[in-house]
């Protein structure tokens, strides 16, 4: 959807722009400390402002959301930014991440044979915090 391919090298993820062979755009990101085992792009929910997409990264220890934005008036990707949305993997390695573009829901396929959902929400009633949890 963002015309980028991804490849991870331990904790570094590289996003290549593939839709224009004349433009060499590569974005490297090291926003996690463990090896990336799965990644996907998700549409943010309505309460999330000023970002275009989430980069969902699953590592051996956690699943986290990273803000993706494009430069105004272009399709040049700005450097990703880690958000406060993250949750521990509970010793379950995730094989796949799939996102529903219409609802923004994020699903995780675990090596435990279960499908998990990463849920994030704005709980501004409680000290202005945003929360994130994983359900099976």
MMTF fields as JSON, N, C-alpha, C and O atoms, coordinates in Angstrom:
{
  "mmtfVersion": "1.0.0",
  "mmtfProducer": "UNKNOWN",
  "numBonds": 543,
  "numAtoms": 544,
  "numGroups": 136,
  "numChains": 1,
  "numModels": 1,
  "chainsPerModel": [1],
  "groupsPerChain": [136],
  "chainIdList": ["A"],
  "bondAtomList": [4, 2, 8, 6, 12, 10, 16, 14, 20, 18, 24, 22, 28, 26, 32, 30, 36, 34, 40, 38, 44, 42, 48, 46, 52, 50, 56, 54, 60, 58, 64, 62, 68, 66, 72, 70, 76, 74, 80, 78, 84, 82, 88, 86, 92, 90, 96, 94, 100, 98, 104, 102, 108, 106, 112, 110, 116, 114, 120, 118, 124, 122, 128, 126, 132, 130, 136, 134, 140, 138, 144, 142, 148, 146, 152, 150, 156, 154, 160, 158, 164, 162, 168, 166, 172, 170, 176, 174, 180, 178, 184, 182, 188, 186, 192, 190, 196, 194, 200, 198, 204, 202, 208, 206, 212, 210, 216, 214, 220, 218, 224, 222, 228, 226, 232, 230, 236, 234, 240, 238, 244, 242, 248, 246, 252, 250, 256, 254, 260, 258, 264, 262, 268, 266, 272, 270, 276, 274, 280, 278, 284, 282, 288, 286, 292, 290, 296, 294, 300, 298, 304, 302, 308, 306, 312, 310, 316, 314, 320, 318, 324, 322, 328, 326, 332, 330, 336, 334, 340, 338, 344, 342, 348, 346, 352, 350, 356, 354, 360, 358, 364, 362, 368, 366, 372, 370, 376, 374, 380, 378, 384, 382, 388, 386, 392, 390, 396, 394, 400, 398, 404, 402, 408, 406, 412, 410, 416, 414, 420, 418, 424, 422, 428, 426, 432, 430, 436, 434, 440, 438, 444, 442, 448, 446, 452, 450, 456, 454, 460, 458, 464, 462, 468, 466, 472, 470, 476, 474, 480, 478, 484, 482, 488, 486, 492, 490, 496, 494, 500, 498, 504, 502, 508, 506, 512, 510, 516, 514, 520, 518, 524, 522, 528, 526, 532, 530, 536, 534, 540, 538],
  "bondOrderList": [1, 1, 1, 1, 1, 1, 1, 1, 1, 1, 1, 1, 1, 1, 1, 1, 1, 1, 1, 1, 1, 1, 1, 1, 1, 1, 1, 1, 1, 1, 1, 1, 1, 1, 1, 1, 1, 1, 1, 1, 1, 1, 1, 1, 1, 1, 1, 1, 1, 1, 1, 1, 1, 1, 1, 1, 1, 1, 1, 1, 1, 1, 1, 1, 1, 1, 1, 1, 1, 1, 1, 1, 1, 1, 1, 1, 1, 1, 1, 1, 1, 1, 1, 1, 1, 1, 1, 1, 1, 1, 1, 1, 1, 1, 1, 1, 1, 1, 1, 1, 1, 1, 1, 1, 1, 1, 1, 1, 1, 1, 1, 1, 1, 1, 1, 1, 1, 1, 1, 1, 1, 1, 1, 1, 1, 1, 1, 1, 1, 1, 1, 1, 1, 1, 1],
  "groupList": [{"groupName": "UNK", "atomNameList": ["N", "CA", "C", "O"], "elementList": ["N", "C", "C", "O"], "formalChargeList": [0, 0, 0, 0], "bondAtomList": [1, 0, 2, 1, 3, 2], "bondOrderList": [1, 1, 2], "singleLetterCode": "X", "chemCompType": "L-PEPTIDE LINKING"}],
  "groupTypeList": [0, 0, 0, 0, 0, 0, 0, 0, 0, 0, 0, 0, 0, 0, 0, 0, 0, 0, 0, 0, 0, 0, 0, 0, 0, 0, 0, 0, 0, 0, 0, 0, 0, 0, 0, 0, 0, 0, 0, 0, 0, 0, 0, 0, 0, 0, 0, 0, 0, 0, 0, 0, 0, 0, 0, 0, 0, 0, 0, 0, 0, 0, 0, 0, 0, 0, 0, 0, 0, 0, 0, 0, 0, 0, 0, 0, 0, 0, 0, 0, 0, 0, 0, 0, 0, 0, 0, 0, 0, 0, 0, 0, 0, 0, 0, 0, 0, 0, 0, 0, 0, 0, 0, 0, 0, 0, 0, 0, 0, 0, 0, 0, 0, 0, 0, 0, 0, 0, 0, 0, 0, 0, 0, 0, 0, 0, 0, 0, 0, 0, 0, 0, 0, 0, 0, 0],
  "groupIdList": [1, 2, 3, 4, 5, 6, 7, 8, 9, 10, 11, 12, 13, 14, 15, 16, 17, 18, 19, 20, 21, 22, 23, 24, 25, 26, 27, 28, 29, 30, 31, 32, 33, 34, 35, 36, 37, 38, 39, 40, 41, 42, 43, 44, 45, 46, 47, 48, 49, 50, 51, 52, 53, 54, 55, 56, 57, 58, 59, 60, 61, 62, 63, 64, 65, 66, 67, 68, 69, 70, 71, 72, 73, 74, 75, 76, 77, 78, 79, 80, 81, 82, 83, 84, 85, 86, 87, 88, 89, 90, 91, 92, 93, 94, 95, 96, 97, 98, 99, 100, 101, 102, 103, 104, 105, 106, 107, 108, 109, 110, 111, 112, 113, 114, 115, 116, 117, 118, 119, 120, 121, 122, 123, 124, 125, 126, 127, 128, 129, 130, 131, 132, 133, 134, 135, 136],
  "secStructList": [7, 7, 1, 3, 3, 3, 3, 3, 3, 6, 6, 3, 3, 3, 3, 3, 3, 7, 1, 7, 6, 6, 7, 7, 7, 3, 3, 3, 3, 7, 7, 7, 1, 1, 7, 3, 3, 3, 3, 3, 3, 3, 7, 7, 7, 6, 6, 7, 7, 1, 7, 1, 3, 3, 3, 3, 3, 3, 3, 1, 1, 3, 3, 3, 3, 3, 3, 3, 7, 5, 7, 6, 6, 1, 7, 7, 5, 7, 7, 7, 3, 3, 3, 3, 3, 3, 3, 3, 7, 6, 6, 7, 7, 3, 3, 3, 3, 3, 3, 7, 6, 6, 6, 7, 7, 3, 3, 3, 3, 3, 6, 6, 1, 7, 3, 3, 3, 3, 3, 3, 3, 3, 3, 6, 6, 6, 6, 6, 3, 3, 3, 3, 3, 3, 3, 7],
  "xCoordList": [0.809, 0.0, 0.859, 0.459, 2.034, 2.908, 4.027, 4.961, 3.927, 4.905, 6.324, 7.281, 6.437, 7.733, 7.809, 6.825, 8.962, 9.266, 10.089, 10.806, 9.999, 10.801, 11.674, 11.357, 12.769, 13.7, 14.342, 14.74, 14.44, 15.073, 16.446, 16.682, 17.324, 18.672, 18.838, 19.244, 18.522, 18.474, 17.475, 16.289, 17.93, 16.993, 16.793, 16.027, 17.464, 17.307, 16.324, 16.39, 15.405, 14.49, 14.775, 15.012, 14.748, 15.018, 13.771, 13.221, 13.337, 12.182, 12.667, 13.259, 12.415, 12.83, 11.613, 10.569, 11.73, 10.673, 10.856, 11.894, 9.853, 9.997, 9.207, 9.434, 8.299, 7.411, 8.027, 7.438, 9.2, 9.856, 11.323, 12.121, 11.698, 13.07, 14.104, 15.286, 13.68, 14.611, 14.94, 15.842, 14.207, 14.415, 14.933, 14.285, 16.092, 16.684, 16.345, 17.109, 15.208, 14.835, 14.853, 14.086, 15.733, 15.853, 15.783, 16.506, 14.912, 14.777, 15.231, 14.665, 16.248, 16.722, 16.215, 16.193, 15.806, 15.219, 15.667, 15.617, 16.096, 16.533, 15.771, 16.381, 14.445, 13.615, 13.302, 12.559, 13.857, 13.68, 15.045, 16.016, 15.115, 16.413, 16.608, 17.72, 15.552, 15.626, 15.42, 15.039, 15.673, 15.511, 14.046, 13.157, 13.804, 12.452, 12.102, 12.839, 10.955, 10.535, 9.323, 9.054, 8.582, 7.437, 7.157, 7.451, 6.583, 6.268, 5.066, 4.789, 4.354, 3.202, 2.894, 3.403, 2.05, 1.57, 0.11, -0.673, -0.255, -1.637, -2.12, -1.35, -3.405, -4.03, -4.263, -4.729, -3.956, -4.211, -5.706, -6.469, -6.1, -7.484, -7.719, -6.772, -8.981, -9.357, -8.757, -8.48, -8.547, -8.035, -6.553, -6.042, -5.859, -4.435, -4.326, -4.814, -3.694, -3.593, -2.187, -1.21, -2.105, -0.882, 0.099, 1.295, -0.391, 0.452, -0.34, -1.57, 0.374, -0.28, -0.54, -1.597, 0.425, 0.335, 1.096, 1.886, 0.845, 1.69, 2.538, 2.057, 3.792, 4.641, 4.562, 5.016, 3.994, 3.85, 5.067, 5.312, 5.825, 7.015, 6.865, 6.572, 7.066, 7.07, 8.509, 9.164, 8.989, 10.314, 10.142, 9.019, 11.236, 11.171, 10.633, 10.215, 10.635, 10.181, 8.909, 8.182, 8.622, 7.475, 6.898, 7.505, 5.688, 5.047, 4.854, 4.334, 5.271, 5.227, 4.763, 4.9, 4.206, 3.721, 4.641, 5.031, 4.983, 5.899, 5.204, 4.647, 5.244, 4.539, 5.273, 6.488, 4.507, 5.028, 4.299, 3.074, 5.087, 4.515, 5.251, 6.422, 4.528, 5.133, 5.354, 4.61, 6.383, 6.65, 5.435, 4.834, 5.075, 3.893, 3.977, 4.977, 2.909, 2.833, 3.691, 3.881, 4.228, 5.072, 4.852, 4.109, 5.509, 5.467, 6.817, 7.147, 7.594, 8.876, 8.607, 7.999, 9.058, 8.828, 9.773, 10.986, 9.209, 10.013, 10.493, 9.919, 11.527, 12.012, 10.903, 10.187, 10.754, 9.752, 10.044, 11.182, 8.984, 9.103, 8.392, 7.242, 9.08, 8.464, 7.37, 7.555, 6.232, 5.134, 5.141, 5.977, 4.216, 4.115, 3.286, 3.055, 2.84, 2.052, 2.973, 3.575, 3.082, 3.856, 3.348, 2.778, 3.57, 3.141, 4.128, 4.685, 4.334, 5.234, 4.647, 3.429, 5.512, 5.051, 4.708, 4.149, 5.028, 4.747, 5.375, 4.757, 6.601, 7.362, 6.702, 6.934, 5.884, 5.267, 5.851, 5.647, 6.562, 7.125, 6.015, 5.274, 5.908, 4.868, 5.415, 6.445, 4.735, 5.145, 4.635, 5.263, 3.489, 2.858, 2.084, 1.587, 1.997, 1.184, 0.297, 0.784, -1.007, -1.962, -2.857, -3.314, -3.101, -3.884, -5.096, -5.005, -6.23, -7.448, -7.467, -7.547, -7.396, -7.319, -8.573, -8.489, -9.722, -10.951, -11.163, -11.706, -10.746, -10.987, -9.734, -9.838, -8.548, -7.31, -6.954, -6.002, -7.695, -7.392, -6.113, -5.821, -5.352, -4.054, -4.09, -4.346, -3.829, -3.844, -2.443, -1.673, -2.126, -0.801, -0.938, -1.729, -0.174, -0.137, 1.047, 2.196, 0.766, 1.834, 2.275, 1.53, 3.491, 4.012, 3.281, 3.439, 2.481, 1.682, 0.444, -0.339, 0.253, -0.886, -2.131, -3.185, -2.029, -3.184, -3.102, -2.028, -4.253, -4.328, -4.569, -5.518, -3.715, -3.798, -4.197, -4.007, -4.746, -5.05, -4.31, -4.339, -3.652, -3.021, -4.055, -4.479, -4.454, -5.452, -4.776, -4.004, -5.075, -4.557, -5.683, -6.548, -5.67, -6.758, -6.281, -5.26, -7.05, -6.755, -7.588, -8.815, -6.921, -7.614, -7.28, -6.649, -7.714, -7.364, -8.059, -7.724, -9.019, -9.68, -8.747, -8.925, -7.75, -6.859, -5.463, -4.633, -5.216, -3.912, -3.433, -2.228, -4.352, -3.987, -3.126, -2.349, -3.239, -2.373, -3.021, -4.244, -2.189, -2.636, -2.223, -1.153, -3.086, -2.841, -2.757, -3.246, -2.115, -1.951, -1.994, -1.42, -2.677, -2.712, -2.827, -3.238, -2.455, -2.519, -3.531, -3.461, -4.475, -5.473, -5.409, -5.014, -5.798, -5.805, -7.222, -7.449],
  "yCoordList": [-1.198, 0.0, 1.27, 2.298, 1.189, 2.365, 2.229, 3.03, 1.228, 0.964, 0.802, 1.359, 0.038, -0.254, -1.755, -2.36, -2.33, -3.692, -3.58, -2.596, -4.568, -4.525, -5.76, -6.824, -5.588, -6.676, -6.319, -5.176, -7.307, -7.037, -7.686, -8.758, -7.009, -7.486, -7.344, -6.292, -8.411, -8.385, -7.324, -7.432, -6.296, -5.292, -4.119, -3.204, -4.136, -3.067, -3.518, -4.646, -2.613, -2.886, -1.881, -0.701, -2.362, -1.527, -1.534, -2.59, -0.34, -0.181, 0.37, 1.448, -0.376, 0.044, 0.516, -0.135, 1.627, 2.119, 1.42, 1.57, 0.658, -0.156, 0.344, -0.148, 1.29, 1.632, 2.543, 2.724, 3.121, 3.984, 3.572, 3.941, 2.807, 2.323, 3.446, 3.221, 4.64, 5.753, 6.451, 7.286, 6.107, 6.755, 5.723, 4.702, 5.981, 5.103, 5.627, 6.401, 5.21, 5.632, 4.423, 3.479, 4.458, 3.393, 4.034, 4.989, 3.508, 4.004, 2.919, 1.826, 3.207, 2.27, 2.728, 3.923, 1.766, 2.106, 1.103, -0.108, 1.614, 0.767, 1.146, 1.462, 1.115, 1.529, 0.428, 0.655, -0.764, -1.867, -2.434, -2.228, -3.147, -3.658, -5.146, -5.657, -5.842, -7.275, -7.52, -6.611, -8.74, -9.097, -8.998, -9.481, -8.371, -8.254, -9.578, -10.061, -10.173, -11.451, -11.312, -12.207, -10.201, -9.957, -8.459, -7.736, -8.008, -6.585, -6.424, -7.277, -5.309, -4.99, -3.507, -2.817, -3.037, -1.652, -1.667, -2.492, -0.744, -0.646, 0.792, 1.735, 0.945, 2.269, 2.617, 1.768, 3.826, 4.195, 4.388, 4.724, 4.168, 4.42, 5.929, 6.715, 6.32, 7.73, 8.64, 9.805, 8.139, 9.01, 9.333, 10.23, 8.621, 8.872, 9.965, 9.803, 11.061, 12.216, 12.352, 11.886, 12.98, 13.442, 12.346, 12.608, 11.124, 10.108, 9.488, 9.534, 8.914, 8.309, 6.815, 6.309, 6.115, 4.675, 4.309, 5.098, 3.096, 2.472, 1.41, 0.675, 1.336, 0.202, -0.711, -0.34, -1.895, -2.853, -3.767, -4.445, -3.782, -4.626, -5.644, -5.286, -6.911, -7.97, -8.445, -8.814, -8.431, -8.96, -10.187, -10.606, -10.748, -11.913, -11.558, -12.449, -10.275, -9.859, -9.026, -9.044, -8.289, -7.386, -7.153, -7.466, -6.583, -6.091, -4.599, -4.186, -3.781, -2.33, -1.63, -2.148, -0.428, 0.394, 1.596, 2.24, 1.888, 2.972, 3.855, 3.36, 5.149, 6.104, 6.283, 6.478, 6.213, 6.498, 7.719, 7.815, 8.651, 9.837, 10.089, 9.744, 10.701, 11.104, 12.606, 13.343, 13.055, 14.489, 15.146, 14.576, 16.33, 17.001, 17.142, 17.614, 16.724, 16.862, 15.909, 16.114, 14.848, 13.907, 12.499, 12.298, 11.527, 10.161, 9.759, 8.576, 10.772, 10.512, 10.197, 10.993, 9.043, 8.585, 9.294, 9.318, 9.865, 10.473, 9.369, 8.28, 9.619, 8.577, 8.109, 8.939, 6.802, 6.289, 6.756, 7.074, 6.79, 7.221, 6.19, 5.833, 5.726, 4.773, 5.481, 6.614, 4.812, 5.363, 4.699, 3.842, 5.101, 4.499, 3.215, 2.629, 2.777, 1.557, 0.353, 0.174, -0.466, -1.707, -2.664, -2.253, -3.936, -4.963, -6.127, -6.407, -6.795, -7.945, -9.098, -9.258, -9.894, -11.044, -12.24, -13.219, -12.183, -13.281, -14.594, -15.655, -14.51, -15.673, -16.415, -17.608, -15.707, -16.289, -15.571, -14.369, -16.292, -15.708, -15.579, -16.53, -14.407, -14.151, -14.43, -13.878, -15.278, -15.631, -14.648, -14.458, -14.017, -13.159, -12.042, -12.19, -10.915, -9.78, -9.419, -9.232, -9.323, -8.971, -7.862, -7.921, -6.849, -5.698, -5.518, -5.671, -5.19, -4.918, -3.435, -2.605, -3.08, -1.663, -0.861, 0.354, -1.499, -0.741, -0.433, 0.619, -1.333, -1.123, -0.729, -0.189, -0.991, -0.729, -1.82, -1.665, -2.921, -4.019, -4.722, -4.831, -5.201, -5.828, -7.242, -7.437, -8.228, -9.626, -10.21, -9.853, -11.12, -11.718, -13.237, -13.803, -13.886, -15.343, -15.814, -15.547, -16.523, -16.949, -18.372, -19.187, -18.662, -20.037, -20.983, -22.2, -20.433, -21.267, -21.81, -22.541, -21.458, -21.932, -21.084, -21.42, -19.988, -19.123, -17.841, -17.421, -17.244, -15.915, -14.932, -15.079, -13.941, -12.918, -11.608, -11.423, -10.713, -9.374, -8.356, -8.417, -7.426, -6.303, -5.188, -4.681, -4.813, -3.762, -2.545, -2.664, -1.388, -0.149, 0.852, 0.897, 1.645, 2.604, 3.761, 3.691, 4.818, 6.041, 6.028, 6.117, 5.918, 5.934, 7.236, 7.242, 8.333, 9.654, 9.941, 10.907, 9.108, 9.308, 8.961, 9.457, 8.111, 7.68, 8.245, 7.614, 9.412, 10.074, 10.327, 10.428, 10.432, 10.763, 9.732, 10.078, 8.464, 7.422, 6.719, 6.625, 6.245, 5.379, 3.969, 3.747, 3.022, 1.646, 0.733, 1.04, -0.407, -1.418, -2.776, -2.943, -3.756, -5.103, -6.13, -5.822, -7.357, -8.478, -9.463, -9.854, -9.864, -10.846, -12.053, -11.939, -13.204, -14.43, -14.796, -15.795],
  "zCoordList": [0.0, 0.0, 0.0, -0.548, 0.616, 0.616, -0.429, -0.447, -1.284, -2.341, -1.794, -2.332, -0.726, -0.122, 0.188, 0.612, -0.024, 0.421, 1.685, 1.872, 2.554, 3.771, 3.875, 3.344, 4.567, 4.877, 6.205, 6.429, 7.081, 8.376, 8.434, 7.876, 9.118, 9.399, 10.905, 11.398, 11.633, 13.093, 13.539, 13.227, 14.264, 14.777, 13.817, 14.116, 12.68, 11.693, 10.62, 10.13, 10.262, 9.167, 8.056, 8.314, 6.827, 5.671, 4.794, 4.481, 4.404, 3.518, 2.183, 2.129, 1.099, -0.24, -1.015, -0.984, -1.702, -2.589, -3.931, -4.574, -4.355, -5.558, -6.764, -7.87, -6.603, -7.708, -8.767, -9.833, -8.497, -9.481, -9.581, -8.719, -10.625, -10.732, -10.852, -10.591, -11.24, -11.378, -10.064, -10.006, -9.012, -7.712, -6.721, -6.49, -6.137, -5.134, -3.744, -3.168, -3.207, -1.865, -0.947, -1.134, 0.048, 1.031, 2.409, 2.694, 3.261, 4.624, 5.575, 5.585, 6.377, 7.388, 8.742, 9.035, 9.572, 10.868, 11.923, 11.708, 13.044, 14.164, 15.432, 16.453, 15.368, 16.496, 17.492, 18.446, 17.288, 18.227, 18.574, 17.845, 19.689, 20.129, 19.853, 19.99, 19.47, 19.184, 17.693, 16.956, 17.258, 15.846, 15.426, 16.127, 14.281, 13.722, 13.054, 12.194, 13.459, 12.888, 11.975, 11.173, 12.082, 11.202, 11.169, 12.12, 10.055, 9.905, 8.989, 8.146, 9.168, 8.316, 8.442, 9.325, 7.535, 7.544, 7.975, 7.506, 8.874, 9.35, 9.254, 9.439, 8.962, 9.011, 10.479, 11.239, 10.889, 12.286, 12.537, 11.631, 13.782, 14.171, 14.221, 14.225, 14.26, 14.128, 15.19, 14.905, 16.417, 17.47, 17.303, 17.973, 16.425, 16.174, 15.116, 13.997, 15.465, 14.581, 13.995, 14.58, 12.866, 12.199, 11.784, 11.65, 11.578, 10.946, 9.801, 9.785, 8.85, 7.694, 7.892, 7.515, 8.484, 8.7, 9.96, 10.478, 10.448, 11.457, 10.777, 9.915, 11.168, 10.843, 12.065, 13.147, 11.898, 12.988, 12.952, 11.954, 14.039, 14.113, 15.232, 16.373, 14.902, 15.895, 16.053, 15.078, 17.284, 17.584, 18.469, 18.749, 18.897, 19.769, 21.154, 21.893, 21.518, 22.848, 22.868, 23.861, 21.782, 21.819, 20.435, 19.411, 20.451, 19.237, 19.455, 20.492, 18.482, 18.684, 17.414, 16.306, 17.613, 16.513, 16.344, 17.318, 15.077, 14.741, 13.703, 12.723, 13.928, 13.067, 11.742, 11.706, 10.658, 9.321, 8.78, 8.843, 8.247, 7.609, 6.309, 6.149, 5.388, 4.13, 4.151, 4.798, 3.44, 3.328, 2.679, 1.768, 3.138, 2.575, 1.054, 0.513, 0.382, -1.061, -1.857, -3.055, -1.215, -1.952, -1.415, -0.454, -2.044, -1.523, -0.934, -0.855, -0.52, 0.153, 1.614, 2.329, 2.048, 3.408, 4.377, 4.169, 5.431, 6.492, 7.431, 7.43, 8.231, 9.144, 10.098, 10.657, 10.289, 11.228, 12.65, 12.997, 13.468, 14.862, 15.74, 15.486, 16.76, 17.691, 18.485, 18.929, 18.663, 19.454, 20.835, 21.121, 21.663, 22.99, 22.989, 24.047, 21.82, 21.718, 21.547, 20.488, 22.577, 22.493, 23.568, 24.579, 23.319, 24.264, 24.182, 23.121, 25.304, 25.346, 24.546, 24.477, 23.946, 23.157, 24.037, 23.544, 25.314, 26.255, 25.792, 25.879, 25.304, 24.845, 23.681, 23.487, 22.914, 21.718, 20.508, 20.336, 19.688, 18.481, 17.444, 17.194, 16.848, 15.852, 14.453, 14.064, 13.708, 12.351, 11.314, 10.272, 11.596, 10.593, 11.274, 12.39, 10.566, 10.99, 9.802, 8.687, 10.05, 9.005, 9.546, 10.687, 8.714, 9.148, 8.239, 7.021, 8.853, 8.091, 7.755, 8.661, 6.468, 6.102, 6.414, 6.594, 6.484, 6.732, 8.207, 8.545, 9.087, 10.52, 11.295, 12.396, 10.739, 11.462, 12.453, 13.218, 12.459, 13.382, 12.945, 11.754, 13.939, 13.693, 14.264, 15.452, 13.399, 13.807, 13.693, 12.801, 14.622, 14.713, 14.695, 15.45, 13.842, 13.82, 14.633, 14.282, 15.728, 16.63, 16.388, 15.843, 16.797, 16.69, 17.626, 17.528, 18.533, 19.429, 18.724, 19.331, 17.432, 16.669, 16.839, 16.299, 17.58, 17.825, 16.999, 16.569, 16.794, 16.19, 17.325, 18.094, 17.423, 18.454, 17.794, 16.592, 18.583, 18.084, 18.934, 20.163, 18.271, 18.958, 19.008, 17.969, 20.195, 20.36, 20.978, 21.929, 20.432, 21.013, 21.084, 20.209, 22.117, 22.31, 23.16, 23.844, 23.091, 23.825, 25.101, 25.052, 26.229, 27.513, 28.223, 29.279, 27.626, 28.158, 29.485, 30.17, 29.843, 31.136, 32.289, 33.402, 32.032, 33.1, 32.859, 32.204, 33.382, 33.32, 31.892, 31.662, 30.925, 29.554, 28.867, 27.978, 29.255, 28.704, 27.521, 27.417, 26.659, 25.574, 25.947, 26.513, 25.622, 26.03, 24.827, 23.74, 25.062, 24.035, 24.725, 25.801, 24.108, 24.684, 23.573, 22.455, 23.907, 22.965, 23.516, 24.681, 22.669, 23.087, 22.168, 21.008, 22.686, 21.868, 21.513, 20.829]
}
